[in-house]
Amino acid sequence: MPPARFVRARRRPYRRLVATAVLLLAATMPVPARPQAPASQKPTYRVEVNLVQVDVFVTDRDGHFVPNLTKDDFELLEDGKLQPLSTFAVVNLPVTTNGAVPATASAVDAETAPAVRDVHTNAGRTEPRIYVLMLDDLQTAAEDSVRVRDAALRFIDGYLEPGDVAAVVNSSGGGDVSGAFTDNPVRLRVAARAFIGSGLPAARTATERMRRISDYLAGIPGRRKALVYFGPGFSTGRRPIPTRPPGIGETTPGALGTGRGAGGLESPDLRILEEVDYRDLVAAANRANVSYYTMNVRGIRDLANLVSADQRGTAGGEESGSKTTNAAAGKDRLDTLQDGRLSLSADTGGVAALNSITDPFFRQIQIESSSYYMLGYHTASTAKASLRKIVVRSRRPGLTIRARRQFWWPGTSSPVASAAPDVKNVPPALASALRYPVPQSDVRFAAAAMPLRQASAAAWATVTIEIDARDLDTSGHGALDVGVVSVNDRGEMKGSDARRLNLALEGDGLERMRKNGLRVQARVQVPAGACVLRIAVVDAASGRGGSLWMGLDVPDYSKPSLAMSGVALTYSEAALTPTANADQELRKLMPAPVSTRRAFTPRDTIVWLAEIYPPGDSLADLRAVASIVDGSGKPVLRREQPLARDPSKTLHVTGGTDLSRFVPGNYILRVEVKTADGSQTARRETAFQVEGSLEP
């Protein structure tokens, strides 16, 4: 099928401009880097900088955050000694959500979700809050799974601000947590709804997972991170778990801990942590500035169930001790198991919920993650690990201060494993920008990705990046480092494309870059399923950088079922932006390079393209439909396109429309293909806007 063409009179100048732009940039382009397998051994780093950062939450008598304090209003003591403050900053992010559940909160997959934006940008974003929702599937009883899921969904739907970065992880999960981070609520809901508790006493596994998460987050300095733990808790090993009341067998439903039956010897409770395990957990959180907020979703129901289980465990109706004794022992056991949860929150500057009422607790997490002071001081560097007590006070009367109360100094000889995957053969500034999920916006850009099937049935993605030239060296002698890495849901790197662009533009090409920006395309191998693309650009002259992570749903192209690529979109002015490393296969099929622009005027013409991959070796005809609906769902355009199967060619759905008859508003472009019998369907959607009018 011939590619779509713009019908407007200025079509030929557009094509000539894009060809000139590509030639100007491609002459200095290195050969694209092939995807590299991730290193088998995780890197390590040493704690060499002795700067300790403490986030401080300050409220007045009415419980409101006090935003106007200065460095001189604080005193910080370590082990009773006043410490000079080396750094000081106030964070006061806007809060717009109020716990209300949005209308789209029920969306959990591509079929029920609204059109998810396919273009992501780091421009105009406030500093995001960083959350990890830790769902303790190992220790949560199966019958409590729904409560955990509902609590996590309540937080996602009611207390995440647009742009916040979060991850939903399980205590049993392995690998790198970085693959779970996203700013897409739909992905978070999918992860939360998949939670199922197993009821195993495995505190060490759960807390080891927490420690690894903190190690990863340590690479994001200068900000507070909140880890919200949903689980039954654990003991810190500071006091012994009381023995089980007589008559409780080891398989008693609802009982905590383990046992060997009536009158038997008690085996060690697997929810106990050794003191050294707890110390390492707190030390990792302190290094990373992670505050733990913990909740047992069973709340006060725990004790009633425990007492009930004690009574059920009495064999043959024999009275084995009084119910009062059983209840007292059960309460002691429950209190002990909550000891670790309460201590961990206090030792890291967080809060432990004392009941299962979610909204006040979640609201407090949101507020404390939005407004706080960051104080930094230099601690004494010693080879020996030690616990150092921290006290933060205000010189202003009438204020309440809450901060973590201790810091575990790991010792200068203690290497700490980094959970961040290594990115090889790129400049350090670019590698650093690729590793962590918090967007950087010193260099602003937008990015879109189009998954495609290769001849080998492997999946690749063409990534289009459009960069704001105001943030670049546009002298005509600058250089730009660009990197794209694909990561699966376990944090394993599956593909990469990293290069340095020599921006040796001159004349018309240089002027157009200054006016319209710069477009760069990359091509990376991507894993099937949900993956994350990490994208970063760094101006080589100034060292300024920009980065973002974006989620991408990739079909499993190895299956013999109907599938399609992503949708590429361009418009009539796209050729005015110089393009480096243009995807030549797509250029043959479209009248201008793929664009990230999704806001158009009635003067624009848009063109779309999607590749279709028929099921197996079937030669049956397919039918494709491209349609556009407005924000209310009213059809605006519909075009059907029969696709005759030709084994020697890749099938394409392509088309375009001018927007002169589109009223300003929001629209959804939907491309759908079906088999002749309707048994298989593939669909992609993208949202766009029309702004302004034809009036000059």
PDB file of C-alpha atoms in Angstrom, residues 31 68 220 312 419 463 551:
ATOM      1  CA  VAL A  31      26.650   3.592  14.054  1.00  0.00           C
ATOM      2  CA  ASN A  68       8.703  30.181  56.431  1.00  0.00           C
ATOM      3  CA  ILE A 220      18.066   9.597  44.442  1.00  0.00           C
ATOM      4  CA  ARG A 312     -10.949 -23.228  68.714  1.00  0.00           C
ATOM      5  CA  ALA A 419      20.211  -2.080  43.043  1.00  0.00           C
ATOM      6  CA  VAL A 463      11.622   6.090  20.147  1.00  0.00           C
ATOM      7  CA  GLY A 551       5.921   2.780  30.382  1.00  0.00           C
TER       8      GLY A 551
END
